[in-house]
Each structure stands twice: as C-alpha cells, then as structure tokens.
GROMACS .gro file of C-alpha atoms in nm:
model
  453
    1MET     CA    1  11.400   5.085   3.887
    2ALA     CA    2  11.209   5.338   4.107
    3THR     CA    3  10.835   5.389   4.069
    4LEU     CA    4  10.693   5.744   4.090
    5LYS     CA    5  10.354   5.777   4.255
    6LEU     CA    6  10.146   6.091   4.212
    7LYS     CA    7   9.912   6.218   4.481
    8LYS     CA    8   9.546   6.227   4.394
    9ALA     CA    9   9.379   6.562   4.359
   10ALA     CA   10   9.177   6.658   4.664
   11GLY     CA   11   8.808   6.626   4.597
   12LYS     CA   12   8.549   6.877   4.694
   13ALA     CA   13   8.395   6.844   5.040
   14ALA     CA   14   8.045   6.715   5.071
   15PRO     CA   15   7.784   6.991   5.098
   16ASP     CA   16   7.638   6.843   5.420
   17LYS     CA   17   7.975   6.864   5.614
   18PRO     CA   18   8.105   7.195   5.746
   19ALA     CA   19   8.443   7.316   5.621
   20ARG     CA   20   8.735   7.231   5.852
   21ALA     CA   21   8.909   7.522   6.023
   22PRO     CA   22   9.268   7.580   5.910
   23LEU     CA   23   9.545   7.444   6.131
   24ARG     CA   24   9.763   7.693   6.321
   25GLY     CA   25  10.069   7.573   6.499
   26ALA     CA   26  10.031   7.260   6.709
   27GLY     CA   27   9.668   7.323   6.809
   28SER     CA   28   9.357   7.266   6.608
   29GLY     CA   29   9.232   7.623   6.641
   30VAL     CA   30   9.224   7.935   6.854
   31LYS     CA   31   9.085   7.871   7.206
   32LYS     CA   32   8.888   8.158   7.347
   33ARG     CA   33   9.010   8.279   7.691
   34PRO     CA   34   8.736   8.265   7.962
   35THR     CA   35   8.640   8.573   8.156
   36LEU     CA   36   8.703   8.617   8.530
   37ALA     CA   37   8.344   8.539   8.618
   38GLN     CA   38   8.347   8.220   8.413
   39ALA     CA   39   8.674   8.107   8.577
   40GLN     CA   40   8.535   8.167   8.929
   41ALA     CA   41   8.219   7.980   8.843
   42ASP     CA   42   8.417   7.685   8.709
   43ARG     CA   43   8.630   7.676   9.024
   44ALA     CA   44   8.324   7.685   9.251
   45GLU     CA   45   8.170   7.403   9.055
   46ARG     CA   46   8.483   7.187   9.088
   47GLU     CA   47   8.504   7.260   9.461
   48ALA     CA   48   8.143   7.155   9.511
   49ARG     CA   49   8.202   6.827   9.327
   50TYR     CA   50   8.516   6.762   9.536
   51GLN     CA   51   8.335   6.825   9.869
   52GLU     CA   52   8.052   6.597   9.760
   53GLN     CA   53   8.299   6.318   9.691
   54LEU     CA   54   8.456   6.361  10.036
   55ARG     CA   55   8.118   6.344  10.213
   56GLN     CA   56   8.024   6.035  10.024
   57ARG     CA   57   8.352   5.865  10.121
   58PHE     CA   58   8.424   5.985  10.477
   59GLY     CA   59   8.097   6.124  10.601
   60ASP     CA   60   8.075   6.453  10.787
   61GLN     CA   61   8.426   6.426  10.947
   62PRO     CA   62   8.695   6.402  10.679
   63PRO     CA   63   9.057   6.329  10.793
   64ALA     CA   64   9.289   6.609  10.895
   65GLU     CA   65   9.489   6.599  10.575
   66PHE     CA   66   9.174   6.675  10.376
   67THR     CA   67   9.067   6.965  10.596
   68ARG     CA   68   9.081   7.303  10.432
   69ARG     CA   69   9.281   7.589  10.577
   70GLY     CA   70   8.979   7.798  10.674
   71GLU     CA   71   8.792   7.518  10.852
   72PRO     CA   72   8.841   7.438  11.224
   73PRO     CA   73   9.025   7.111  11.307
   74PRO     CA   74   8.797   6.812  11.358
   75MET     CA   75   8.732   6.671  11.700
   76SER     CA   76   8.964   6.388  11.817
   77ARG     CA   77   8.806   6.050  11.792
   78GLY     CA   78   9.010   5.924  12.089
   79LYS     CA   79   9.295   5.671  12.104
   80PRO     CA   80   9.220   5.309  12.176
   81PRO     CA   81   9.388   5.181  12.491
   82GLY     CA   82   9.719   5.011  12.424
   83ARG     CA   83   9.876   4.716  12.589
   84PRO     CA   84   9.959   4.741  12.963
   85THR     CA   85  10.306   4.875  13.033
   86GLY     CA   86  10.364   4.672  13.349
   87ASP     CA   87  10.655   4.788  13.562
   88ASN     CA   88  10.828   4.976  13.276
   89LYS     CA   89  10.854   5.346  13.328
   90PRO     CA   90  10.675   5.566  13.077
   91ARG     CA   91  10.890   5.721  12.803
   92PRO     CA   92  10.993   6.076  12.892
   93THR     CA   93  10.794   6.341  12.709
   94GLY     CA   94  11.074   6.600  12.708
   95PRO     CA   95  11.318   6.661  12.424
   96VAL     CA   96  11.452   6.346  12.271
   97ALA     CA   97  11.801   6.262  12.400
   98THR     CA   98  12.072   6.282  12.140
   99ARG     CA   99  12.200   5.948  12.028
  100ARG     CA  100  12.556   5.850  12.105
  101ASP     CA  101  12.677   5.855  11.747
  102GLU     CA  102  12.504   6.189  11.681
  103ALA     CA  103  12.670   6.338  11.987
  104GLN     CA  104  13.005   6.221  11.863
  105MET     CA  105  12.944   6.387  11.524
  106GLN     CA  106  12.842   6.712  11.692
  107ARG     CA  107  13.141   6.709  11.923
  108PRO     CA  108  13.419   6.956  11.820
  109ARG     CA  109  13.738   6.810  11.672
  110ARG     CA  110  13.987   6.715  11.936
  111ASP     CA  111  14.339   6.848  11.950
  112PRO     CA  112  14.629   6.653  11.797
  113LEU     CA  113  14.770   6.366  11.995
  114PRO     CA  114  15.021   6.463  12.260
  115PRO     CA  115  15.376   6.369  12.160
  116ALA     CA  116  15.446   6.139  12.453
  117ARG     CA  117  15.106   5.961  12.478
  118ARG     CA  118  15.155   5.900  12.849
  119ALA     CA  119  14.872   5.785  13.074
  120GLU     CA  120  14.722   6.043  13.308
  121PRO     CA  121  14.824   6.012  13.674
  122GLY     CA  122  14.587   5.794  13.863
  123ALA     CA  123  14.416   5.657  13.552
  124GLN     CA  124  14.296   5.300  13.583
  125ARG     CA  125  14.309   5.037  13.318
  126GLY     CA  126  13.978   5.003  13.137
  127GLY     CA  127  13.824   5.298  13.328
  128PRO     CA  128  13.612   5.579  13.186
  129ASN     CA  129  13.764   5.799  12.923
  130THR     CA  130  13.833   6.135  13.086
  131ALA     CA  131  14.113   6.246  12.858
  132PHE     CA  132  13.910   6.542  12.724
  133GLY     CA  133  13.737   6.646  13.044
  134ARG     CA  134  13.400   6.486  12.964
  135PRO     CA  135  13.199   6.336  13.251
  136SER     CA  136  13.184   5.960  13.258
  137GLN     CA  137  12.874   5.808  13.100
  138PRO     CA  138  12.706   5.485  13.205
  139ALA     CA  139  12.811   5.185  13.004
  140GLY     CA  140  12.448   5.106  12.905
  141PRO     CA  141  12.084   5.177  12.987
  142PHE     CA  142  12.116   4.997  13.319
  143GLY     CA  143  12.439   5.163  13.432
  144PRO     CA  144  12.775   4.999  13.496
  145ARG     CA  145  12.782   4.632  13.579
  146ASP     CA  146  12.844   4.557  13.945
  147THR     CA  147  13.102   4.285  13.977
  148SER     CA  148  13.178   4.322  14.349
  149SER     CA  149  12.941   4.042  14.450
  150ARG     CA  150  13.055   3.798  14.183
  151ASN     CA  151  13.266   3.516  14.317
  152PRO     CA  152  13.566   3.427  14.101
  153ASN     CA  153  13.571   3.086  13.945
  154PRO     CA  154  13.818   2.873  14.142
  155ARG     CA  155  13.906   2.682  13.827
  156ASN     CA  156  14.021   2.990  13.639
  157PRO     CA  157  14.363   3.132  13.729
  158PRO     CA  158  14.371   3.481  13.880
  159PRO     CA  159  14.444   3.768  13.644
  160ARG     CA  160  14.805   3.858  13.580
  161ASN     CA  161  14.779   4.196  13.748
  162ALA     CA  162  14.594   4.065  14.053
  163GLY     CA  163  14.901   3.990  14.258
  164PRO     CA  164  15.249   4.138  14.295
  165ARG     CA  165  15.488   4.103  14.001
  166ASP     CA  166  15.754   3.838  14.002
  167ALA     CA  167  16.096   3.959  14.089
  168GLY     CA  168  16.242   3.813  13.773
  169HIS     CA  169  16.012   4.005  13.539
  170ARG     CA  170  16.112   4.348  13.419
  171ASP     CA  171  15.868   4.635  13.474
  172ALA     CA  172  15.657   4.697  13.168
  173PRO     CA  173  15.628   5.048  13.026
  174PRO     CA  174  15.334   5.259  13.148
  175ARG     CA  175  15.001   5.181  12.988
  176ASN     CA  176  14.831   5.433  12.767
  177THR     CA  177  14.475   5.480  12.892
  178ALA     CA  178  14.408   5.824  12.749
  179PHE     CA  179  14.197   5.671  12.473
  180GLY     CA  180  14.060   5.366  12.653
  181ASN     CA  181  14.339   5.146  12.521
  182SER     CA  182  14.495   4.881  12.739
  183ARG     CA  183  14.801   4.829  12.522
  184PRO     CA  184  15.135   4.951  12.659
  185ALA     CA  185  15.250   5.292  12.545
  186PRO     CA  186  15.534   5.295  12.290
  187GLN     CA  187  15.877   5.312  12.439
  188ARG     CA  188  16.059   5.638  12.394
  189ARG     CA  189  16.334   5.659  12.133
  190ALA     CA  190  16.587   5.769  12.391
  191GLU     CA  191  16.513   5.460  12.601
  192ARG     CA  192  16.535   5.222  12.304
  193PHE     CA  193  16.875   5.350  12.193
  194GLU     CA  194  17.018   5.410  12.538
  195ARG     CA  195  17.373   5.277  12.566
  196ASP     CA  196  17.460   5.004  12.804
  197ASP     CA  197  17.682   5.100  13.091
  198ASP     CA  198  17.953   4.858  12.985
  199GLU     CA  199  17.973   4.986  12.623
  200PRO     CA  200  18.291   5.190  12.571
  201VAL     CA  201  18.249   5.546  12.448
  202TYR     CA  202  18.549   5.712  12.288
  203HIS     CA  203  18.453   6.076  12.277
  204ALA     CA  204  18.565   6.223  12.608
  205GLU     CA  205  18.830   6.490  12.564
  206GLN     CA  206  19.086   6.359  12.805
  207PRO     CA  207  19.421   6.536  12.840
  208GLY     CA  208  19.658   6.401  12.575
  209SER     CA  209  19.388   6.229  12.368
  210LEU     CA  210  19.378   6.251  11.987
  211ARG     CA  211  19.108   6.210  11.729
  212LEU     CA  212  19.092   5.853  11.613
  213SER     CA  213  19.121   5.946  11.244
  214LYS     CA  214  19.424   6.165  11.310
  215ARG     CA  215  19.593   5.894  11.512
  216MET     CA  216  19.531   5.641  11.232
  217SER     CA  217  19.688   5.884  10.985
  218GLU     CA  218  19.992   5.933  11.211
  219LEU     CA  219  20.041   5.557  11.238
  220GLY     CA  220  20.014   5.516  10.861
  221ILE     CA  221  19.711   5.290  10.886
  222ALA     CA  222  19.495   5.509  10.664
  223SER     CA  223  19.438   5.868  10.564
  224ARG     CA  224  19.192   6.077  10.761
  225ARG     CA  225  18.939   6.049  10.481
  226GLU     CA  226  18.969   5.672  10.477
  227ALA     CA  227  18.943   5.654  10.855
  228ASP     CA  228  18.627   5.866  10.856
  229GLU     CA  229  18.484   5.626  10.597
  230TRP     CA  230  18.572   5.310  10.789
  231ILE     CA  231  18.470   5.415  11.141
  232PRO     CA  232  18.089   5.430  11.079
  233LYS     CA  233  18.109   5.093  10.903
  234GLY     CA  234  18.253   4.930  11.216
  235TRP     CA  235  18.585   4.839  11.054
  236VAL     CA  236  18.801   5.007  11.323
  237ARG     CA  237  18.877   4.860  11.664
  238VAL     CA  238  19.041   5.024  11.963
  239ASP     CA  239  19.186   4.775  12.213
  240GLY     CA  240  18.965   4.509  12.051
  241GLU     CA  241  18.642   4.709  12.082
  242VAL     CA  242  18.455   4.830  11.771
  243VAL     CA  243  18.425   5.208  11.745
  244LYS     CA  244  18.154   5.351  11.518
  245GLU     CA  245  18.129   5.709  11.637
  246LEU     CA  246  18.294   5.980  11.426
  247GLY     CA  247  18.502   6.221  11.628
  248SER     CA  248  18.604   5.953  11.878
  249ARG     CA  249  18.924   6.021  12.068
  250VAL     CA  250  19.190   5.778  12.182
  251MET     CA  251  19.502   5.787  12.390
  252PRO     CA  252  19.842   5.741  12.222
  253GLY     CA  253  19.900   5.410  12.398
  254GLN     CA  254  19.581   5.243  12.277
  255ARG     CA  255  19.604   4.974  12.011
  256ILE     CA  256  19.422   5.044  11.683
  257THR     CA  257  19.341   4.772  11.431
  258VAL     CA  258  19.124   4.751  11.120
  259ASP     CA  259  18.922   4.465  10.977
  260ALA     CA  260  19.011   4.263  10.671
  261GLN     CA  261  18.738   4.443  10.474
  262ALA     CA  262  18.923   4.770  10.516
  263ARG     CA  263  19.249   4.607  10.410
  264HIS     CA  264  19.085   4.460  10.103
  265GLN     CA  265  18.933   4.793  10.004
  266GLN     CA  266  19.266   4.964  10.053
  267ALA     CA  267  19.441   4.705   9.836
  268GLN     CA  268  19.201   4.776   9.549
  269ARG     CA  269  19.308   5.141   9.528
  270VAL     CA  270  19.561   5.229   9.263
  271THR     CA  271  19.837   5.482   9.206
  272VAL     CA  272  19.906   5.617   8.857
  273LEU     CA  273  20.229   5.768   8.724
  274ILE     CA  274  20.199   6.019   8.437
  275ASN     CA  275  20.463   6.189   8.227
  276LYS     CA  276  20.280   6.522   8.218
  277PRO     CA  277  20.326   6.732   7.905
  278VAL     CA  278  20.323   7.111   7.885
  279GLY     CA  279  19.976   7.268   7.885
  280TYR     CA  280  19.813   7.051   8.152
  281VAL     CA  281  19.754   7.151   8.514
  282SER     CA  282  19.804   6.913   8.803
  283GLY     CA  283  19.475   6.969   8.985
  284GLN     CA  284  19.141   7.104   8.876
  285ALA     CA  285  19.096   7.272   8.538
  286GLU     CA  286  19.177   7.642   8.542
  287ASP     CA  287  19.209   7.922   8.285
  288GLY     CA  288  19.090   7.690   8.009
  289TYR     CA  289  19.362   7.427   8.068
  290GLU     CA  290  19.266   7.065   8.122
  291PRO     CA  291  19.371   6.866   8.429
  292ALA     CA  292  19.630   6.593   8.381
  293TYR     CA  293  19.397   6.311   8.490
  294VAL     CA  294  19.210   6.336   8.159
  295LEU     CA  295  19.511   6.156   8.010
  296VAL     CA  296  19.434   5.846   8.215
  297LYS     CA  297  19.245   5.640   7.958
  298PRO     CA  298  19.310   5.302   7.798
  299GLU     CA  299  19.456   5.434   7.473
  300ASN     CA  300  19.719   5.638   7.664
  301GLN     CA  301  19.841   5.354   7.885
  302TRP     CA  302  20.207   5.272   7.828
  303HIS     CA  303  20.243   4.946   7.637
  304ASP     CA  304  20.540   4.847   7.857
  305ASP     CA  305  20.336   4.873   8.178
  306ASN     CA  306  20.417   4.548   8.361
  307SER     CA  307  20.227   4.622   8.682
  308GLY     CA  308  19.974   4.347   8.610
  309VAL     CA  309  19.680   4.580   8.692
  310ARG     CA  310  19.392   4.579   8.445
  311PHE     CA  311  19.237   4.917   8.372
  312LEU     CA  312  18.893   4.974   8.524
  313HIS     CA  313  18.681   5.286   8.512
  314THR     CA  314  18.651   5.270   8.891
  315HIS     CA  315  19.021   5.358   8.905
  316LEU     CA  316  18.929   5.711   8.796
  317ARG     CA  317  18.703   5.760   9.096
  318GLY     CA  318  18.871   5.969   9.365
  319LEU     CA  319  19.198   5.994   9.173
  320ALA     CA  320  19.383   6.297   9.314
  321PRO     CA  321  19.728   6.448   9.252
  322ALA     CA  322  19.992   6.390   9.519
  323GLY     CA  323  20.202   6.697   9.454
  324ARG     CA  324  20.195   6.976   9.200
  325LEU     CA  325  20.371   7.040   8.873
  326ASP     CA  326  20.301   7.376   8.709
  327ILE     CA  327  20.157   7.413   8.362
  328ASP     CA  328  20.494   7.493   8.195
  329SER     CA  329  20.672   7.196   8.356
  330VAL     CA  330  20.690   6.833   8.243
  331GLY     CA  331  20.778   6.503   8.404
  332LEU     CA  332  20.664   6.268   8.673
  333LEU     CA  333  20.322   6.337   8.829
  334VAL     CA  334  20.158   6.102   9.078
  335LEU     CA  335  19.781   6.051   9.093
  336THR     CA  336  19.651   5.820   9.363
  337GLN     CA  337  19.340   5.682   9.529
  338ASP     CA  338  19.538   5.575   9.834
  339GLY     CA  339  19.539   5.828  10.114
  340ARG     CA  340  19.853   5.676  10.264
  341VAL     CA  341  20.048   5.753   9.945
  342ALA     CA  342  19.921   6.110   9.939
  343LYS     CA  343  20.018   6.165  10.301
  344GLN     CA  344  20.361   6.015  10.240
  345LEU     CA  345  20.431   6.250   9.950
  346ILE     CA  346  20.270   6.579  10.050
  347GLY     CA  347  20.218   6.546  10.425
  348GLU     CA  348  20.348   6.812  10.662
  349ASN     CA  349  20.635   6.591  10.779
  350SER     CA  350  20.711   6.436  10.442
  351GLU     CA  351  21.081   6.361  10.378
  352ILE     CA  352  21.039   6.224  10.026
  353GLU     CA  353  21.291   6.366   9.780
  354LYS     CA  354  21.188   6.514   9.444
  355GLU     CA  355  21.452   6.543   9.173
  356TYR     CA  356  21.436   6.795   8.888
  357LEU     CA  357  21.644   6.880   8.582
  358VAL     CA  358  21.631   7.254   8.512
  359ARG     CA  359  21.768   7.427   8.203
  360VAL     CA  360  21.868   7.786   8.286
  361GLN     CA  361  22.054   8.087   8.151
  362ARG     CA  362  22.173   8.423   8.280
  363ALA     CA  363  22.051   8.742   8.121
  364ASP     CA  364  22.406   8.874   8.073
  365GLY     CA  365  22.543   8.538   7.957
  366THR     CA  366  22.798   8.515   8.239
  367PRO     CA  367  22.837   8.197   8.448
  368LEU     CA  368  22.666   8.175   8.785
  369PRO     CA  369  22.901   8.264   9.075
  370ASP     CA  370  22.966   7.998   9.336
  371SER     CA  371  22.818   8.226   9.603
  372GLU     CA  372  22.488   8.235   9.421
  373LEU     CA  373  22.495   7.859   9.379
  374ALA     CA  374  22.551   7.823   9.754
  375LEU     CA  375  22.257   8.055   9.813
  376LEU     CA  376  22.038   7.824   9.605
  377ARG     CA  377  22.137   7.534   9.828
  378HIS     CA  378  22.055   7.712  10.150
  379GLY     CA  379  21.973   8.065  10.259
  380LEU     CA  380  21.673   8.175  10.050
  381GLU     CA  381  21.329   8.268  10.178
  382LEU     CA  382  20.990   8.247  10.009
  383ASP     CA  383  20.679   8.419  10.148
  384GLY     CA  384  20.873   8.519  10.457
  385GLU     CA  385  20.969   8.160  10.545
  386PRO     CA  386  21.318   8.013  10.508
  387LEU     CA  387  21.350   7.723  10.268
  388ARG     CA  388  21.480   7.386  10.370
  389GLU     CA  389  21.825   7.284  10.259
  390ALA     CA  390  21.837   7.158   9.898
  391GLN     CA  391  22.086   6.981   9.675
  392VAL     CA  392  22.179   7.194   9.371
  393GLU     CA  393  22.458   7.111   9.126
  394TRP     CA  394  22.550   7.159   8.762
  395VAL     CA  395  22.481   6.874   8.520
  396ASN     CA  396  22.622   7.060   8.221
  397GLU     CA  397  22.690   7.421   8.133
  398ASP     CA  398  22.318   7.514   8.103
  399GLN     CA  399  22.141   7.256   8.320
  400LEU     CA  400  22.107   7.231   8.696
  401ARG     CA  401  21.999   6.937   8.908
  402PHE     CA  402  21.771   7.016   9.205
  403VAL     CA  403  21.678   6.773   9.484
  404LEU     CA  404  21.414   6.914   9.720
  405ARG     CA  405  21.233   6.784  10.027
  406GLU     CA  406  20.948   7.031  10.003
  407GLY     CA  407  20.722   7.161   9.733
  408LYS     CA  408  20.605   7.521   9.744
  409LYS     CA  409  20.424   7.681   9.453
  410ARG     CA  410  20.667   7.744   9.164
  411GLN     CA  411  20.951   7.706   9.414
  412ILE     CA  412  21.238   7.630   9.172
  413ARG     CA  413  21.143   7.909   8.933
  414ARG     CA  414  21.129   8.162   9.215
  415MET     CA  415  21.461   8.040   9.358
  416CYS     CA  416  21.632   8.081   9.022
  417GLU     CA  417  21.479   8.423   8.975
  418ALA     CA  418  21.621   8.531   9.313
  419VAL     CA  419  21.981   8.468   9.191
  420GLY     CA  420  21.933   8.608   8.841
  421LEU     CA  421  21.865   8.286   8.650
  422GLU     CA  422  21.593   8.242   8.388
  423VAL     CA  423  21.430   7.899   8.370
  424LEU     CA  424  21.396   7.771   8.013
  425GLY     CA  425  21.269   7.424   8.097
  426LEU     CA  426  21.187   7.211   8.403
  427LYS     CA  427  21.141   6.834   8.422
  428ARG     CA  428  21.079   6.613   8.726
  429VAL     CA  429  21.254   6.280   8.689
  430ARG     CA  430  21.220   6.115   9.031
  431ILE     CA  431  20.995   6.104   9.339
  432GLY     CA  432  21.148   5.907   9.622
  433ARG     CA  433  21.267   5.575   9.477
  434VAL     CA  434  21.031   5.586   9.178
  435MET     CA  435  21.192   5.705   8.855
  436LEU     CA  436  21.028   5.851   8.547
  437GLY     CA  437  21.240   5.622   8.331
  438ASP     CA  438  21.134   5.570   7.971
  439LEU     CA  439  20.770   5.660   8.020
  440PRO     CA  440  20.677   5.865   7.711
  441THR     CA  441  20.533   6.213   7.740
  442GLY     CA  442  20.153   6.212   7.770
  443GLN     CA  443  20.135   5.843   7.868
  444TRP     CA  444  20.084   5.674   8.206
  445ARG     CA  445  20.132   5.350   8.394
  446TYR     CA  446  20.035   5.191   8.725
  447LEU     CA  447  20.264   5.183   9.024
  448ARG     CA  448  20.393   4.829   9.049
  449PRO     CA  449  20.345   4.626   9.367
  450ASP     CA  450  20.725   4.605   9.413
  451GLU     CA  451  20.766   4.985   9.391
  452ALA     CA  452  20.752   5.225   9.683
  453PHE     CA  453  20.832   5.588   9.725
   0.00000   0.00000   0.00000
C-alpha cells in the first residue's frame, strides 16, 4: 500500500535575514554589465599582477615565449660550447637536402612499362638505374665502394660471368636491367612457341593439294564437320605425323589415318529411320509446322526395333535429316548423327536410289500416253537443268513407281505436273538397300548394325 506524504507549509523568514532574490533561469540573479572604464581598469590590474609574477619567477629577463609583442627581444645569453667536432665537417647551413624517400614521393609518375622490357644497349648488370634519364646517385654518404684493390679470395670460385661461357651451354636471354633487376627478361611468346625446323607443316598451297578435311570426306573417313572436329584434338595423322592445324592441305598420295578415339566416337553416333506422317517438315520448323525429329522420343520407338541400341538423350544431339520429304508426303525419312551417312545419301556424287509410290490422276480422266511416260523417264528439265534418268512404271491403274538417283525440291510433283498428272499421294518406301517395311506411321527405329544404304 502506498503512503502519501504532504509537504510542510513554508514558514515565514526570520526578521534578521534579508529576503532571497527570486530565481531567473539558470543564474541566481541579474548580473550588472561593467562599463568600459571599469573593464579597462580590471584588465590593467590583471596585467600588473601577471608582470609581477613573471619578475618574481624569472627576474628582469623573461624567456622569449613570455615576451609581449610590443617589447623588444631580449639579449641572447650565449650558447655554451659543445663537444669538439674533430675531423668531421660542419653540417651545411643551406637548405636541408630532401630525403630519398621524400624525393621519390615528389617524383612524377613514370610511364607504363614498355611492352618488351628489354635492357638498354650498353647497360651493365647491377649498374646505376638510368632508365628514366636521372643522373646516377652515390650508393651512400661515402660514395660507391671501390673494389678494384680488393684481392679475390683464392678459396672462392670465380663468378659465373667472369670467364667465357661453355660451348655446351645455350645463350641465356638478355637481362632486364631497366629497373635494377638482375633476373633474365621474360622470353617472347613468339620464341616460346616457335616451331622446330623438323616439325611438318601442312598448310602450303602446293599445286594439286587438297584441304585435309575435304580429302577425308572424299575417302569416306569422316565428314568435313567431323574432320574439323578431330584435327585440333590430334586424332588425325598424315603419313604417321599428327596434324593439328585446321586448313592443312595434303597431296592425294599421302596416307591419312585416324586414332582409335575418333573411331570410337564415330561408332557411338546413331542413324534413325522415321515413317514421317503428313504435316511434318523434314528440316527446321517453318510456317507453324513441326520438324520430324520431334517424333524421336521413347514412347514413339517401334516395339519391334531389334537394333539393340538403347535410347539416350544424347542421340538427339546433332541429329540432322539426310534428304528431304515435303510436308504433304509420307514414308521413309533418315535422320543421322554420322556425317558419312549424310554424305552417302545427299552428297554431290551420291548414287543411292530412292523409291517412291505415287498415286496420280489426269484432269480429263484419260490414260497417260506412252510418250509422256517416256518423258518422265528421261527428257525433262527443272530450273534450267536436265534431270538424270529415272525409272518410272505403272504399279496399277492409278499408281506409279518412281526410282530416282537425285532429290530436287518437290521433284516428283513437278515432273508429274509437266506431263499433266496431278499427284494425290506420295510415299517413299526405300532408300538404297534399307526398306520402310512395316514401320508404322509416326514411329521410328534405329538403323541396325547389319544394315547399310
């Protein structure tokens, strides 16, 4: 429980004590400001007391720091003699010399290092630093040490640079003395990577020479893309010598081999056969239509695929079509990672046959004359170029069988249009010795190891 205490009533002041002045602010009362005359008199009184204290302490000659501005400086009392200096020279009375570190701080910033960092001509190892045009300074207060009269110690071996170099030692690179450094200058990049004279270089354009990648493609060793990938890795040899330079050229008679690593990498590449449905393009997506390679996924793999290859997502990397099949056509489409397969199917000198079944009709409903059929086999031109000879024959009354050795854009459709035929359907059933067979539409399989185009 809290206790309440009441203040006692203030009693009346005693009659013999004066009444206290009221408090104002932090002071106890109003202080009267002195006049100018009173202030000057107070100052003169304080000055007189101060001077009296100085005379009592120091006498008639106070120290210089206590001398007033208007008074003359006191007389010098004289300096007691110091110790004898002997043979030492007196300290110069001129301006104090700038210390070495202060001079370095005051010195302007030097220019960037030269790119080569070569020693100046005629510079000596361990000599004065004259790289920035400054005069040489003595090494110490007594000047440079004179070593001409010193006799070498017979027990110590002579310095390495005292005599001529041994014939078996190779000349060292020039020493960098621009900054007082005795270490050898770094060797130039061109000297470090300079080729030996006996290293073969396959880049000279000799008459009749071919690019190494092109020659490998002609021999069927690899595609140009594969060759350009293997050469920098050192997997290609010409006459037993490793070639790592892209753009190297070889003669037709030189022997070209590849390492086992290249063979192993090539063996890991796959070829996929698709029965392409209508509505898919062969290459890149265009006009809103998807490319055929999007069908290559595990759920679309043919259940009767007996190639023995297990699906991996790496098989989709670099998978490219080897030949075209337009969006309205169906049938066998080849996608491959192997450049050799692509060159075999769509190379300039490819002789691989492609077989098609084409359902056609004439606008007037009449049968196709034999002369027009002969013209389909040989005699037509596309884009101003004559077509190669083709095999064309009737399978039934509305279906033709085409066997071509070339593949121009929409070639069969344009050939039929030239003789008055309208194409109702087109299906590719064979490429080389590989048949479409029973592969369902929209599904795919791997090319078996025992198959070849």
